[in-house]
mmCIF file of C-alpha atoms and ligand atoms in Angstrom:
data_model
loop_
_atom_site.group_PDB
_atom_site.id
_atom_site.type_symbol
_atom_site.label_atom_id
_atom_site.label_comp_id
_atom_site.label_asym_id
_atom_site.label_seq_id
_atom_site.Cartn_x
_atom_site.Cartn_y
_atom_site.Cartn_z
ATOM 1 C CA MET A 28 25.389 -3.248 16.817
ATOM 2 C CA SER A 29 22.951 -3.033 19.706
ATOM 3 C CA ILE A 30 19.986 -5.140 18.614
ATOM 4 C CA ASP A 31 21.086 -8.721 18.898
ATOM 5 C CA PHE A 32 19.374 -12.086 18.817
ATOM 6 C CA LYS A 33 21.893 -14.322 20.574
ATOM 7 C CA GLY A 34 20.076 -17.378 21.936
ATOM 8 C CA LYS A 35 16.987 -16.548 19.888
ATOM 9 C CA VAL A 36 15.428 -18.703 17.185
ATOM 10 C CA ALA A 37 13.632 -17.256 14.170
ATOM 11 C CA ILE A 38 11.479 -18.742 11.439
ATOM 12 C CA VAL A 39 11.237 -16.658 8.270
ATOM 13 C CA THR A 40 8.731 -17.882 5.695
ATOM 14 C CA GLY A 41 9.335 -17.313 1.995
ATOM 15 C CA ALA A 42 12.997 -16.630 2.789
ATOM 16 C CA GLY A 43 14.517 -18.200 -0.317
ATOM 17 C CA GLY A 44 14.693 -14.829 -2.087
ATOM 18 C CA GLY A 45 13.651 -11.179 -2.020
ATOM 19 C CA LEU A 46 12.715 -9.654 1.325
ATOM 20 C CA GLY A 47 12.606 -12.943 3.243
ATOM 21 C CA ARG A 48 16.212 -13.648 2.288
ATOM 22 C CA THR A 49 17.490 -10.301 3.581
ATOM 23 C CA HIS A 50 15.404 -10.697 6.782
ATOM 24 C CA ALA A 51 16.937 -14.154 7.352
ATOM 25 C CA LEU A 52 20.495 -13.002 6.620
ATOM 26 C CA GLU A 53 20.261 -10.011 8.983
ATOM 27 C CA LEU A 54 18.634 -11.958 11.816
ATOM 28 C CA ALA A 55 21.386 -14.580 11.489
ATOM 29 C CA LYS A 56 24.096 -11.903 11.333
ATOM 30 C CA ARG A 57 22.788 -10.567 14.620
ATOM 31 C CA GLY A 58 23.014 -13.984 16.272
ATOM 32 C CA ALA A 59 19.627 -15.665 15.679
ATOM 33 C CA LYS A 60 19.435 -19.296 14.676
ATOM 34 C CA VAL A 61 17.281 -19.119 11.592
ATOM 35 C CA VAL A 62 14.893 -21.490 9.875
ATOM 36 C CA VAL A 63 14.785 -20.522 6.219
ATOM 37 C CA ASN A 64 11.432 -21.642 4.852
ATOM 38 C CA ASP A 65 10.559 -21.405 1.174
ATOM 39 C CA LEU A 66 8.402 -23.397 -1.154
ATOM 40 C CA GLY A 67 10.570 -22.210 -4.037
ATOM 41 C CA GLY A 68 7.779 -21.615 -6.564
ATOM 42 C CA SER A 69 7.202 -18.840 -9.095
ATOM 43 C CA VAL A 70 5.738 -15.395 -8.308
ATOM 44 C CA ASP A 71 2.257 -16.701 -9.157
ATOM 45 C CA GLY A 72 2.716 -19.639 -6.794
ATOM 46 C CA LEU A 73 3.380 -22.453 -9.253
ATOM 47 C CA GLY A 74 6.003 -25.166 -8.819
ATOM 48 C CA GLY A 75 8.359 -25.626 -5.902
ATOM 49 C CA SER A 76 11.863 -26.694 -4.890
ATOM 50 C CA SER A 77 14.045 -26.505 -1.776
ATOM 51 C CA GLU A 78 16.914 -25.045 -3.766
ATOM 52 C CA ALA A 79 16.172 -21.397 -2.941
ATOM 53 C CA ALA A 80 15.971 -22.034 0.826
ATOM 54 C CA ASN A 81 19.096 -24.231 0.743
ATOM 55 C CA LYS A 82 21.064 -21.462 -0.956
ATOM 56 C CA VAL A 83 20.160 -18.910 1.718
ATOM 57 C CA VAL A 84 21.114 -21.409 4.446
ATOM 58 C CA ALA A 85 24.493 -21.826 2.701
ATOM 59 C CA GLU A 86 24.919 -18.023 2.635
ATOM 60 C CA ILE A 87 24.166 -17.775 6.357
ATOM 61 C CA LYS A 88 26.569 -20.579 7.199
ATOM 62 C CA ALA A 89 29.293 -19.088 4.998
ATOM 63 C CA ALA A 90 28.973 -15.883 7.022
ATOM 64 C CA GLY A 91 29.409 -17.864 10.266
ATOM 65 C CA GLY A 92 25.723 -18.084 11.215
ATOM 66 C CA GLU A 93 23.427 -20.982 12.084
ATOM 67 C CA ALA A 94 20.484 -21.947 9.895
ATOM 68 C CA ILE A 95 18.423 -24.830 8.618
ATOM 69 C CA SER A 96 16.295 -25.081 5.530
ATOM 70 C CA ASN A 97 12.637 -26.020 5.137
ATOM 71 C CA GLY A 98 10.709 -26.372 1.890
ATOM 72 C CA SER A 99 7.141 -26.531 3.241
ATOM 73 C CA SER A 100 4.235 -24.571 1.892
ATOM 74 C CA VAL A 101 2.834 -22.245 4.546
ATOM 75 C CA THR A 102 -0.625 -23.329 3.415
ATOM 76 C CA ASP A 103 -0.084 -26.959 4.412
ATOM 77 C CA GLU A 104 -0.990 -27.465 8.082
ATOM 78 C CA THR A 105 0.784 -30.802 8.380
ATOM 79 C CA ALA A 106 3.924 -29.504 6.699
ATOM 80 C CA VAL A 107 3.925 -26.415 8.952
ATOM 81 C CA ALA A 108 3.533 -28.654 12.027
ATOM 82 C CA ASN A 109 6.619 -30.502 10.784
ATOM 83 C CA LEU A 110 8.446 -27.209 10.260
ATOM 84 C CA VAL A 111 7.799 -26.327 13.893
ATOM 85 C CA LYS A 112 8.825 -29.821 15.032
ATOM 86 C CA GLN A 113 12.009 -29.577 12.948
ATOM 87 C CA THR A 114 12.789 -26.178 14.518
ATOM 88 C CA MET A 115 12.200 -27.412 18.067
ATOM 89 C CA GLU A 116 14.355 -30.494 17.489
ATOM 90 C CA ALA A 117 17.182 -28.438 15.998
ATOM 91 C CA PHE A 118 17.087 -25.355 18.228
ATOM 92 C CA GLY A 119 14.738 -26.031 21.188
ATOM 93 C CA ARG A 120 12.673 -22.833 21.072
ATOM 94 C CA ILE A 121 10.962 -20.340 18.721
ATOM 95 C CA ASP A 122 11.185 -16.631 19.527
ATOM 96 C CA ILE A 123 10.493 -14.980 16.208
ATOM 97 C CA LEU A 124 8.183 -15.673 13.290
ATOM 98 C CA VAL A 125 8.294 -13.492 10.200
ATOM 99 C CA ASN A 126 5.276 -14.274 8.014
ATOM 100 C CA ASN A 127 6.685 -13.163 4.694
ATOM 101 C CA ALA A 128 5.774 -15.817 2.083
ATOM 102 C CA GLY A 129 3.591 -14.493 -0.686
ATOM 103 C CA ILE A 130 2.453 -14.728 -4.284
ATOM 104 C CA LEU A 131 0.640 -12.560 -6.801
ATOM 105 C CA ARG A 132 -2.290 -13.226 -9.135
ATOM 106 C CA ASP A 133 -2.903 -9.681 -10.375
ATOM 107 C CA LYS A 134 -5.871 -8.962 -12.641
ATOM 108 C CA SER A 135 -8.515 -6.260 -12.787
ATOM 109 C CA PHE A 136 -11.497 -7.270 -10.659
ATOM 110 C CA LYS A 137 -13.571 -7.648 -13.802
ATOM 111 C CA LYS A 138 -11.233 -10.344 -15.114
ATOM 112 C CA MET A 139 -10.280 -11.929 -11.798
ATOM 113 C CA GLU A 140 -11.476 -15.486 -11.217
ATOM 114 C CA VAL A 141 -12.566 -16.555 -7.743
ATOM 115 C CA ALA A 142 -9.692 -19.076 -7.883
ATOM 116 C CA ASP A 143 -7.209 -16.158 -8.170
ATOM 117 C CA ALA A 144 -8.559 -14.817 -4.915
ATOM 118 C CA LYS A 145 -8.694 -18.149 -3.108
ATOM 119 C CA ILE A 146 -5.052 -18.987 -3.747
ATOM 120 C CA VAL A 147 -3.800 -15.507 -2.835
ATOM 121 C CA LEU A 148 -5.876 -15.421 0.364
ATOM 122 C CA ASP A 149 -4.685 -18.931 1.120
ATOM 123 C CA VAL A 150 -0.964 -18.145 0.892
ATOM 124 C CA HIS A 151 -0.893 -14.700 2.540
ATOM 125 C CA LEU A 152 -3.726 -14.829 5.055
ATOM 126 C CA MET A 153 -4.239 -18.516 5.830
ATOM 127 C CA GLY A 154 -0.486 -19.189 5.482
ATOM 128 C CA SER A 155 0.233 -16.565 8.154
ATOM 129 C CA PHE A 156 -2.658 -17.896 10.253
ATOM 130 C CA ILE A 157 -1.388 -21.486 10.050
ATOM 131 C CA CYS A 158 2.243 -20.580 10.862
ATOM 132 C CA THR A 159 1.234 -18.266 13.707
ATOM 133 C CA LYS A 160 -1.144 -20.876 15.131
ATOM 134 C CA ALA A 161 1.679 -23.453 15.065
ATOM 135 C CA VAL A 162 4.160 -21.315 17.031
ATOM 136 C CA TRP A 163 1.624 -19.674 19.385
ATOM 137 C CA PRO A 164 1.582 -22.409 22.090
ATOM 138 C CA ILE A 165 5.391 -22.416 22.175
ATOM 139 C CA MET A 166 5.623 -18.626 22.478
ATOM 140 C CA SER A 167 2.864 -18.612 25.113
ATOM 141 C CA GLU A 168 4.689 -21.253 27.127
ATOM 142 C CA GLN A 169 7.962 -19.305 26.864
ATOM 143 C CA ASN A 170 6.208 -16.037 27.731
ATOM 144 C CA TYR A 171 8.015 -14.473 24.802
ATOM 145 C CA GLY A 172 7.378 -14.075 21.101
ATOM 146 C CA ARG A 173 7.800 -11.578 18.290
ATOM 147 C CA ILE A 174 5.676 -12.023 15.179
ATOM 148 C CA VAL A 175 5.748 -9.921 12.022
ATOM 149 C CA MET A 176 2.950 -9.919 9.448
ATOM 150 C CA THR A 177 3.776 -8.694 5.965
ATOM 151 C CA THR A 178 1.033 -6.370 4.818
ATOM 152 C CA SER A 179 1.265 -4.046 1.821
ATOM 153 C CA PRO A 180 0.390 -0.536 0.625
ATOM 154 C CA SER A 181 -2.074 -2.356 -1.668
ATOM 155 C CA GLY A 182 -3.945 -3.622 1.378
ATOM 156 C CA LEU A 183 -3.757 -0.351 3.280
ATOM 157 C CA PHE A 184 -4.619 1.955 0.394
ATOM 158 C CA GLY A 185 -5.706 -0.178 -2.590
ATOM 159 C CA ASN A 186 -4.047 -0.822 -5.937
ATOM 160 C CA PHE A 187 -5.444 -1.512 -9.385
ATOM 161 C CA GLY A 188 -5.446 -5.233 -10.208
ATOM 162 C CA GLN A 189 -4.944 -6.396 -6.631
ATOM 163 C CA ALA A 190 -8.429 -6.925 -5.186
ATOM 164 C CA ASN A 191 -7.392 -10.421 -4.054
ATOM 165 C CA TYR A 192 -3.996 -9.397 -2.721
ATOM 166 C CA GLY A 193 -5.304 -6.219 -1.050
ATOM 167 C CA ALA A 194 -7.987 -8.192 0.767
ATOM 168 C CA ALA A 195 -5.419 -10.710 1.996
ATOM 169 C CA LYS A 196 -2.970 -8.023 3.057
ATOM 170 C CA LEU A 197 -5.459 -5.935 5.040
ATOM 171 C CA GLY A 198 -6.841 -9.164 6.497
ATOM 172 C CA LEU A 199 -3.437 -9.625 8.094
ATOM 173 C CA VAL A 200 -3.855 -6.308 9.921
ATOM 174 C CA GLY A 201 -7.190 -7.484 11.325
ATOM 175 C CA PHE A 202 -5.541 -10.746 12.348
ATOM 176 C CA MET A 203 -2.732 -8.817 14.044
ATOM 177 C CA ASN A 204 -5.100 -6.523 15.947
ATOM 178 C CA THR A 205 -6.741 -9.427 17.745
ATOM 179 C CA LEU A 206 -3.488 -11.281 18.382
ATOM 180 C CA VAL A 207 -2.093 -8.128 20.031
ATOM 181 C CA ILE A 208 -4.908 -8.275 22.557
ATOM 182 C CA GLU A 209 -4.614 -12.027 23.141
ATOM 183 C CA GLY A 210 -0.785 -12.170 23.199
ATOM 184 C CA LYS A 211 -0.202 -9.356 25.685
ATOM 185 C CA LYS A 212 -0.210 -11.462 28.836
ATOM 186 C CA ASN A 213 2.564 -13.689 27.444
ATOM 187 C CA ASP A 214 4.703 -10.879 25.995
ATOM 188 C CA ILE A 215 3.948 -11.956 22.452
ATOM 189 C CA ARG A 216 4.123 -8.815 20.319
ATOM 190 C CA ILE A 217 2.750 -8.717 16.809
ATOM 191 C CA ASN A 218 3.503 -6.005 14.285
ATOM 192 C CA ALA A 219 3.112 -5.570 10.549
ATOM 193 C CA ILE A 220 5.572 -4.416 7.922
ATOM 194 C CA SER A 221 4.305 -2.704 4.804
ATOM 195 C CA PRO A 222 7.253 -2.820 2.407
ATOM 196 C CA VAL A 223 8.192 -1.454 -0.954
ATOM 197 C CA ALA A 224 11.344 -3.077 -2.327
ATOM 198 C CA ALA A 225 13.061 -4.270 -5.455
ATOM 199 C CA THR A 226 12.441 -8.011 -5.668
ATOM 200 C CA ARG A 227 11.295 -10.384 -8.400
ATOM 201 C CA MET A 228 7.746 -9.429 -7.374
ATOM 202 C CA THR A 229 8.272 -5.780 -8.328
ATOM 203 C CA GLU A 230 11.022 -5.994 -10.972
ATOM 204 C CA ASN A 231 8.586 -5.400 -13.833
ATOM 205 C CA LEU A 232 6.485 -2.812 -12.045
ATOM 206 C CA MET A 233 8.963 0.031 -11.593
ATOM 207 C CA PRO A 234 11.758 1.611 -13.663
ATOM 208 C CA LYS A 235 15.334 0.510 -12.966
ATOM 209 C CA GLU A 236 16.407 3.892 -11.508
ATOM 210 C CA MET A 237 13.677 3.555 -8.905
ATOM 211 C CA LEU A 238 14.378 -0.108 -8.168
ATOM 212 C CA ASP A 239 18.060 0.710 -7.600
ATOM 213 C CA LYS A 240 17.052 2.832 -4.584
ATOM 214 C CA LEU A 241 14.737 0.210 -3.098
ATOM 215 C CA GLY A 242 17.067 -2.449 -1.723
ATOM 216 C CA PRO A 243 15.192 -5.084 0.325
ATOM 217 C CA GLU A 244 17.753 -4.718 3.129
ATOM 218 C CA LEU A 245 16.286 -1.253 3.776
ATOM 219 C CA VAL A 246 12.964 -2.926 4.618
ATOM 220 C CA THR A 247 14.782 -5.557 6.656
ATOM 221 C CA ALA A 248 16.090 -2.818 8.974
ATOM 222 C CA GLY A 249 12.479 -2.209 10.018
ATOM 223 C CA VAL A 250 11.607 -5.894 10.265
ATOM 224 C CA VAL A 251 14.617 -6.614 12.476
ATOM 225 C CA PHE A 252 13.522 -3.836 14.845
ATOM 226 C CA LEU A 253 10.012 -5.380 14.942
ATOM 227 C CA CYS A 254 11.629 -8.723 15.881
ATOM 228 C CA SER A 255 13.636 -7.240 18.741
ATOM 229 C CA THR A 256 12.987 -7.410 22.484
ATOM 230 C CA ASP A 257 12.025 -3.718 22.478
ATOM 231 C CA ALA A 258 9.614 -4.052 19.562
ATOM 232 C CA PRO A 259 6.385 -2.057 19.697
ATOM 233 C CA ASN A 260 3.085 -3.951 19.675
ATOM 234 C CA GLY A 261 0.403 -3.633 17.013
ATOM 235 C CA SER A 262 2.225 -1.150 14.782
ATOM 236 C CA ILE A 263 2.095 -1.040 11.006
ATOM 237 C CA LEU A 264 5.542 0.060 9.870
ATOM 238 C CA GLN A 265 5.863 1.273 6.308
ATOM 239 C CA ALA A 266 9.385 0.937 4.907
ATOM 240 C CA MET A 267 10.728 1.915 1.527
ATOM 241 C CA GLY A 268 14.228 2.844 0.381
ATOM 242 C CA GLY A 269 15.367 3.948 3.842
ATOM 243 C CA GLN A 270 12.197 5.921 4.620
ATOM 244 C CA PHE A 271 10.001 4.784 7.497
ATOM 245 C CA HIS A 272 6.589 5.822 8.778
ATOM 246 C CA VAL A 273 3.639 4.167 10.472
ATOM 247 C CA ALA A 274 0.121 3.684 9.157
ATOM 248 C CA ALA A 275 -2.831 3.352 11.489
ATOM 249 C CA VAL A 276 -6.572 2.824 11.590
ATOM 250 C CA MET A 277 -8.035 5.966 13.145
ATOM 251 C CA GLU A 278 -11.486 7.184 14.160
ATOM 252 C CA ASN A 279 -13.030 10.533 14.913
ATOM 253 C CA GLU A 280 -15.444 11.451 17.691
ATOM 254 C CA MET A 281 -18.980 10.079 17.624
ATOM 255 C CA VAL A 282 -21.753 12.341 16.427
ATOM 256 C CA ASN A 283 -24.885 11.621 18.442
ATOM 257 C CA LEU A 284 -27.960 11.794 16.194
ATOM 258 C CA GLY A 285 -30.269 10.397 18.867
ATOM 259 C CA GLU A 286 -32.442 7.311 19.228
ATOM 260 C CA LYS A 287 -34.606 8.286 16.289
ATOM 261 C CA ALA A 288 -31.712 8.805 13.838
ATOM 262 C CA THR A 289 -32.701 8.269 10.202
ATOM 263 C CA ALA A 290 -30.798 7.960 6.940
ATOM 264 C CA ASP A 291 -31.711 11.583 6.229
ATOM 265 C CA ASP A 292 -30.111 12.663 9.524
ATOM 266 C CA VAL A 293 -26.934 10.771 8.579
ATOM 267 C CA ALA A 294 -26.973 12.513 5.182
ATOM 268 C CA ALA A 295 -27.570 15.928 6.741
ATOM 269 C CA ASN A 296 -24.679 15.435 9.193
ATOM 270 C CA TRP A 297 -22.255 13.717 6.829
ATOM 271 C CA ALA A 298 -19.718 16.578 6.855
ATOM 272 C CA LYS A 299 -19.453 16.349 10.661
ATOM 273 C CA ILE A 300 -19.534 12.525 10.796
ATOM 274 C CA SER A 301 -16.767 12.225 8.233
ATOM 275 C CA ASP A 302 -14.578 15.051 9.580
ATOM 276 C CA LEU A 303 -11.258 13.364 10.366
ATOM 277 C CA SER A 304 -9.470 16.504 11.556
ATOM 278 C CA LYS A 305 -9.492 15.249 15.165
ATOM 279 C CA ALA A 306 -9.134 11.545 14.354
ATOM 280 C CA ARG A 307 -7.124 9.405 16.730
ATOM 281 C CA VAL A 308 -5.969 5.812 17.150
ATOM 282 C CA ARG A 309 -8.134 3.825 19.569
ATOM 283 C CA PRO A 310 -6.004 2.746 22.555
ATOM 284 C CA LYS A 311 -5.572 -1.051 22.665
HETATM 285 P P1 NAI B 423 9.401 -12.809 -3.618
HETATM 286 O O1 NAI B 423 8.557 -13.435 -4.658
HETATM 287 O O2 NAI B 423 10.845 -12.600 -3.893
HETATM 288 O O3 NAI B 423 9.294 -13.591 -2.237
HETATM 289 C C1 NAI B 423 8.202 -14.353 -1.826
HETATM 290 C C2 NAI B 423 8.728 -15.705 -1.418
HETATM 291 O O4 NAI B 423 7.653 -16.462 -0.860
HETATM 292 C C3 NAI B 423 9.271 -16.495 -2.605
HETATM 293 O O5 NAI B 423 10.617 -16.892 -2.343
HETATM 294 C C4 NAI B 423 8.323 -17.675 -2.715
HETATM 295 O O6 NAI B 423 8.940 -18.875 -3.164
HETATM 296 C C5 NAI B 423 7.812 -17.797 -1.308
HETATM 297 N N1 NAI B 423 6.511 -18.489 -1.244
HETATM 298 C C6 NAI B 423 5.442 -18.295 -2.045
HETATM 299 N N2 NAI B 423 4.434 -19.104 -1.690
HETATM 300 C C7 NAI B 423 4.880 -19.837 -0.628
HETATM 301 C C8 NAI B 423 4.294 -20.824 0.189
HETATM 302 N N3 NAI B 423 3.045 -21.250 -0.021
HETATM 303 N N4 NAI B 423 5.029 -21.344 1.201
HETATM 304 C C9 NAI B 423 6.302 -20.926 1.423
HETATM 305 N N5 NAI B 423 6.914 -19.998 0.664
HETATM 306 C C10 NAI B 423 6.205 -19.440 -0.348
HETATM 307 O O7 NAI B 423 8.716 -11.394 -3.280
HETATM 308 P P2 NAI B 423 9.018 -10.322 -2.140
HETATM 309 O O8 NAI B 423 8.818 -9.007 -2.758
HETATM 310 O O9 NAI B 423 10.276 -10.615 -1.438
HETATM 311 O O10 NAI B 423 7.769 -10.556 -1.169
HETATM 312 C C11 NAI B 423 7.895 -10.845 0.218
HETATM 313 C C12 NAI B 423 6.630 -10.406 0.921
HETATM 314 O O11 NAI B 423 6.531 -8.988 0.876
HETATM 315 C C13 NAI B 423 5.343 -10.930 0.291
HETATM 316 O O12 NAI B 423 4.418 -11.249 1.306
HETATM 317 C C14 NAI B 423 4.850 -9.744 -0.517
HETATM 318 O O13 NAI B 423 3.471 -9.803 -0.747
HETATM 319 C C15 NAI B 423 5.264 -8.607 0.387
HETATM 320 N N6 NAI B 423 5.333 -7.312 -0.262
HETATM 321 C C16 NAI B 423 6.342 -7.017 -1.115
HETATM 322 C C17 NAI B 423 6.426 -5.759 -1.692
HETATM 323 C C18 NAI B 423 7.565 -5.352 -2.560
HETATM 324 O O14 NAI B 423 7.637 -4.149 -2.917
HETATM 325 N N7 NAI B 423 8.478 -6.250 -2.928
HETATM 326 C C19 NAI B 423 5.379 -4.758 -1.467
HETATM 327 C C20 NAI B 423 4.391 -5.148 -0.496
HETATM 328 C C21 NAI B 423 4.375 -6.385 0.061
#
């Protein structure tokens, strides 16, 4: 086992079940002291209890690891400040933050209420913003930090019924892109995971034979790499059933239509402007 987290402290949000649980278990197995955060609500974000987080802490301890539990909502600034305080008091530093907590409010855009978007954006995007903001000064001071955003194929490519969720998930990529630039001087590296896995979130969306091949621990393998000292910076890692590839925002070369360019010129040159055959990733 070469990647190890001895002496490192990790916070994993939404770690009471699903992907967050396997991330927390694996980080702890590899030596990290882990803060297991989970509000303990339903998939659509209702209710809450510390039971789920407590159970994962018990699992980590039973396997010989170190962990503490936290039942805060990632959307609550004061509660997140307390989560960070609790972590610092217990373990003295914060090296890793996995922003994993999430909910769904799926509906076709026609039927979606603005409230369905606000709550989903709040948990995924603002929740990740609030947690990242809370650990940022500590990581900057330490000159070390590894942060993982949890994006989604729905954000990268779109999915019926997930206008709210897709917006939140791609928003996290935009958030990451700027943090990569600002975190560089303090060796804070930020990456995104785009998972597909069998969890309560997907249990009704795919047939059993497919779900059986999509263990969350196969996504965790990618997340643990993104949390490691040798992590890349600014990558979007797609992980599903043991298959891994990156996604990226790319651009092609500029087509110069001159200072008098009109809409008709854009139309006439559309084939050239939209030709992605030589597209590349912009260096950061
Ligand atoms: P899950 O429902 O098992 O896990 C989400 C966890 O977040 C739950 O334990 C929930 O209690 C917790 N949570 C929800 N709101 C919270 C809040 N305000 N504060 C703290 N904790 C909160 O689902 P899963 O699949 O494990 O999802 C984990 C992440 O992966 C989510 O961000 C999800 O959007 C993302 N994802 C999952 C995919 C999949 O195929 N399972 C696909 C793409 C993205």
